[in-house]
Short mmCIF file of C-alpha atoms in Angstrom, two decimals:
data_model
loop_
_atom_site.label_atom_id
_atom_site.label_comp_id
_atom_site.label_asym_id
_atom_site.label_seq_id
_atom_site.Cartn_x
_atom_site.Cartn_y
_atom_site.Cartn_z
CA MET A 23 103.75 56.88 172.47
CA THR A 24 102.67 55.59 175.88
CA SER A 25 105.32 53.72 177.88
CA LEU A 26 104.82 50.07 178.88
CA PRO A 27 104.48 50.83 182.63
CA ALA A 28 101.75 53.40 181.95
CA ARG A 29 99.90 50.96 179.68
CA VAL A 30 100.05 48.26 182.34
CA LEU A 31 98.97 50.52 185.20
CA ALA A 32 96.05 51.87 183.14
CA VAL A 33 94.60 48.41 182.39
CA PRO A 34 92.33 48.37 185.49
CA PHE A 35 90.66 51.60 184.33
CA GLY A 36 89.59 50.02 181.05
CA VAL A 37 88.53 46.72 182.62
CA GLY A 38 86.67 48.41 185.47
CA SER A 39 84.84 50.79 183.13
CA ALA A 40 83.87 47.88 180.88
CA LEU A 41 82.43 45.95 183.82
CA ARG A 42 80.50 48.96 185.14
CA ARG A 43 79.64 50.24 181.64
CA THR A 44 80.38 53.70 182.98
CA LYS A 45 83.30 55.61 184.51
CA LEU A 46 85.31 53.55 186.98
CA PHE A 47 85.65 56.52 189.32
CA HIS A 48 83.10 59.29 189.87
CA PRO A 49 80.42 57.34 187.90
CA ASP A 50 77.46 59.43 189.05
CA GLY A 51 77.37 63.18 189.36
CA ALA A 52 75.32 66.34 189.13
CA VAL A 53 76.03 68.94 186.45
CA LEU A 54 75.73 72.56 187.61
CA HIS A 55 76.18 76.02 186.09
CA GLY A 56 77.67 79.08 187.68
CA ARG A 57 80.04 82.01 187.51
CA LEU A 58 83.74 82.24 188.37
CA VAL A 59 85.20 85.53 189.59
CA ARG A 60 88.97 85.82 189.93
CA THR A 61 90.17 87.00 193.37
CA ALA A 62 93.93 86.70 192.76
CA PRO A 63 95.80 89.74 191.41
CA VAL A 64 96.04 89.84 187.63
CA GLY A 65 99.09 87.91 186.47
CA ARG A 66 99.60 86.19 189.80
CA GLY A 67 99.56 82.41 189.44
CA LEU A 68 97.29 80.37 187.21
CA PRO A 69 95.49 82.05 184.27
CA LEU A 70 91.89 81.75 185.47
CA ASP A 71 89.74 84.73 184.44
CA ASP A 72 86.13 85.71 185.13
CA ALA A 73 83.85 83.34 183.19
CA ASP A 74 80.71 81.25 183.16
CA VAL A 75 81.57 77.71 184.24
CA LEU A 76 80.20 74.18 184.00
CA VAL A 77 80.75 72.06 187.12
CA ARG A 78 80.21 68.40 187.95
CA LEU A 79 79.95 67.31 191.60
CA SER A 80 80.50 63.61 192.21
CA ARG A 81 81.57 60.79 194.53
CA ALA A 82 84.63 58.73 193.57
CA ILE A 83 83.30 55.24 194.31
CA GLY A 84 79.59 56.01 194.11
CA LEU A 85 78.77 54.56 197.52
CA PRO A 86 75.34 55.57 198.86
CA SER A 87 75.13 58.56 201.18
CA PRO A 88 75.79 59.01 204.10
CA VAL A 89 78.78 56.65 203.67
CA PRO A 90 81.94 58.81 203.35
CA ASP A 91 83.52 58.88 199.89
CA VAL A 92 86.12 60.91 198.02
CA PRO A 93 84.28 63.98 196.66
CA GLY A 94 84.92 65.18 193.13
CA PHE A 95 84.75 68.68 191.63
CA ALA A 96 85.25 69.02 187.87
CA MET A 97 85.07 72.50 186.35
CA ARG A 98 85.17 73.58 182.71
CA VAL A 99 86.10 77.18 181.90
CA PRO A 100 86.94 78.94 178.63
CA ALA A 101 90.70 78.91 178.04
CA ALA A 102 92.43 81.10 175.51
CA GLY A 103 95.30 79.30 173.84
CA SER A 104 94.03 75.77 174.44
CA ASP A 105 93.56 73.20 171.68
CA THR A 106 89.90 72.71 172.60
CA GLY A 107 88.95 76.21 173.68
CA SER A 108 88.24 74.97 177.22
CA TRP A 109 90.14 74.20 180.40
CA ASP A 110 89.05 71.30 182.62
CA VAL A 111 90.12 71.70 186.25
CA LEU A 112 89.67 68.45 188.20
CA LEU A 113 89.81 68.36 192.00
CA ALA A 114 89.23 65.54 194.47
CA GLY A 115 89.01 65.21 198.23
CA ALA A 116 92.47 65.51 199.81
CA GLY A 117 94.40 67.18 202.59
CA ARG A 118 95.81 70.70 202.56
CA ASP A 119 99.44 70.25 203.64
CA VAL A 120 102.33 69.56 201.28
CA VAL A 121 102.04 65.79 201.76
CA THR A 122 98.31 65.06 201.90
CA ARG A 123 97.36 67.48 199.10
CA SER A 124 98.34 64.69 196.67
CA ILE A 125 96.50 61.89 198.52
CA PRO A 126 92.77 61.23 197.84
CA LEU A 127 90.85 61.38 201.11
CA PRO A 128 87.16 60.76 201.90
CA ALA A 129 84.72 63.25 203.39
CA ALA A 130 81.22 63.02 204.81
CA THR A 131 79.81 66.14 203.12
CA PHE A 132 80.74 68.68 200.45
CA ALA A 133 80.64 71.39 203.14
CA SER A 134 83.32 69.66 205.22
CA ALA A 135 85.50 68.54 202.30
CA SER A 136 88.86 69.91 201.26
CA LEU A 137 89.70 69.29 197.60
CA SER A 138 92.96 69.36 195.67
CA SER A 139 94.26 69.02 192.12
CA LEU A 140 96.30 66.02 193.44
CA MET A 141 99.06 66.93 190.97
CA PRO A 142 100.86 70.22 190.29
CA LEU A 143 100.28 72.41 187.25
CA THR A 144 103.38 73.96 185.68
CA HIS A 145 102.84 77.56 184.58
CA GLY A 146 105.26 80.44 184.16
CA GLY A 147 108.21 78.29 185.19
CA ARG A 148 106.65 77.36 188.54
CA GLN A 149 104.54 74.53 189.89
CA TRP A 150 101.11 75.49 191.15
CA TRP A 151 98.57 73.49 193.14
CA VAL A 152 94.83 74.17 193.23
CA ALA A 153 92.55 73.62 196.21
CA ALA A 154 88.86 74.20 196.87
CA ARG A 155 86.50 74.53 199.82
CA MET A 156 82.71 74.93 200.01
CA PRO A 157 82.13 76.81 203.28
CA GLY A 158 78.48 76.68 204.18
CA GLY A 159 77.92 74.33 201.25
CA PRO A 160 75.78 71.20 200.95
CA ASP A 161 75.54 69.16 204.16
CA THR A 162 75.58 66.00 202.04
CA LEU A 163 77.85 64.13 199.67
CA ASP A 164 74.96 63.14 197.41
CA PRO A 165 75.38 65.16 194.17
CA ALA A 166 71.67 64.98 193.31
CA VAL A 167 70.67 66.31 196.73
CA ALA A 168 73.27 69.08 196.45
CA ALA A 169 71.88 70.06 193.04
CA ALA A 170 68.32 70.10 194.33
CA GLY A 171 69.39 72.48 197.09
CA LEU A 172 70.25 75.17 194.55
CA ALA A 173 66.54 75.97 194.44
CA SER A 174 66.89 77.58 197.86
CA ALA A 175 70.51 78.75 197.96
CA PRO A 176 73.55 78.87 195.66
CA ILE A 177 76.75 76.96 196.41
CA THR A 178 79.89 79.04 196.94
CA VAL A 179 83.21 77.41 196.09
CA VAL A 180 86.44 79.09 197.22
CA LEU A 181 89.41 78.26 194.97
CA GLU A 182 92.97 78.70 196.20
CA GLN A 183 96.42 78.23 194.68
CA SER A 184 99.81 77.41 196.11
CA ALA A 185 103.20 77.98 194.48
CA GLY A 186 105.26 74.86 195.14
CA THR A 187 105.25 74.21 198.88
CA GLY A 188 104.15 77.76 199.66
CA PRO A 189 101.00 78.74 201.56
CA TRP A 190 97.54 78.70 200.02
CA GLU A 191 96.42 82.03 198.61
CA PRO A 192 93.17 83.23 196.98
CA LEU A 193 92.60 82.31 193.34
CA ALA A 194 88.89 82.64 192.54
CA GLU A 195 85.37 82.25 193.84
CA VAL A 196 82.71 80.22 192.05
CA THR A 197 78.98 80.71 192.60
CA LEU A 198 76.87 77.76 191.43
CA ASP A 199 73.25 78.80 191.05
CA ARG A 200 71.47 76.34 188.75
CA ALA A 201 71.49 72.69 187.81
CA GLU A 202 71.55 71.26 184.28
CA LYS A 203 67.91 70.83 183.20
CA GLU A 204 68.44 68.36 180.36
CA ASP A 205 68.33 64.70 181.41
CA GLY A 206 71.31 62.60 180.40
CA VAL A 207 73.76 65.50 180.07
CA ASP A 208 76.99 64.24 181.67
CA PRO A 209 80.07 65.78 180.05
CA SER A 210 83.39 63.94 180.05
CA PHE A 211 86.16 66.02 181.60
CA ASP A 212 89.84 65.56 180.72
CA ALA A 213 92.40 67.53 182.70
CA ILE A 214 95.22 66.54 180.35
CA VAL A 215 93.75 67.22 176.91
CA ASN A 216 91.61 70.22 177.85
CA THR A 217 94.36 72.46 179.18
CA PRO A 218 95.76 75.82 178.02
CA ARG A 219 99.10 75.65 176.23
CA SER A 220 100.66 77.70 179.03
CA VAL A 221 99.66 75.13 181.68
CA ARG A 222 101.08 71.62 181.85
CA PRO A 223 99.90 69.06 184.43
CA GLY A 224 102.75 67.01 185.85
CA PRO A 225 104.88 65.22 186.84
CA GLU A 226 105.41 63.58 183.48
CA TRP A 227 105.02 59.97 184.66
CA LEU A 228 101.66 60.78 186.26
CA ARG A 229 100.59 62.84 183.27
CA GLU A 230 101.35 59.88 180.99
CA LEU A 231 99.43 57.49 183.25
CA ARG A 232 96.38 59.75 183.34
CA VAL A 233 96.37 60.12 179.55
CA ARG A 234 96.33 56.35 179.15
CA ALA A 235 93.82 55.83 181.98
CA TYR A 236 91.37 58.35 180.47
CA ARG A 237 91.72 56.69 177.07
CA ASP A 238 91.23 53.15 178.38
CA SER A 239 88.28 54.22 180.52
CA ARG A 240 86.53 55.76 177.51
CA TYR A 241 87.13 52.65 175.40
CA GLY A 242 86.01 50.40 178.24
CA ARG A 243 82.64 52.07 178.59
CA GLY A 244 82.16 52.40 174.83
CA ALA A 245 82.72 56.15 174.65
CA GLY A 246 85.39 55.98 171.93
CA GLY A 247 88.90 57.45 171.94
#
């Protein structure tokens, strides 16, 4: 059962989504397909394995380019041991040090952005953070323009992980090479529900808030529970 503070703090998500009739944050995005290849040693850190992935690039507020915005990177991978059979990894623009990795920060382009999970993931008795960079990536923060650029060159995404306050270390590399061809395909990602049983996003108060915020946002835009 959701606590009263979480219910209160989540109200703006439902109201905002109802007013916009879409997601309050990251309303517009581009859906891409690619391949993830693990670069971390087997058994080291988070349980991401080689797999085909579905990725959504977005802007948090949806302001027109070239106005800076908080970039979004949502990735769905197969996950053994999850309730849904998939694992949604959600990252947003943020810093890379132990303080700013949990603070959403804007960027001018996907190529210059640093992204973070914003909250730690508990696995194997330790807390892990996830970060991403797109070196040489799209020189824009417009998801549609970034998707159109796949016709000439793929997008490489470097994923890293950090144990607690430790340094960033390699986790995986994602190569995005094609955009979703079907109009209107815009999957809803949920980093709380779509998670392997061995991974638990935290801390608990933030986990509870995100569960309620996702739920209220879906109801607000008429997407159901």
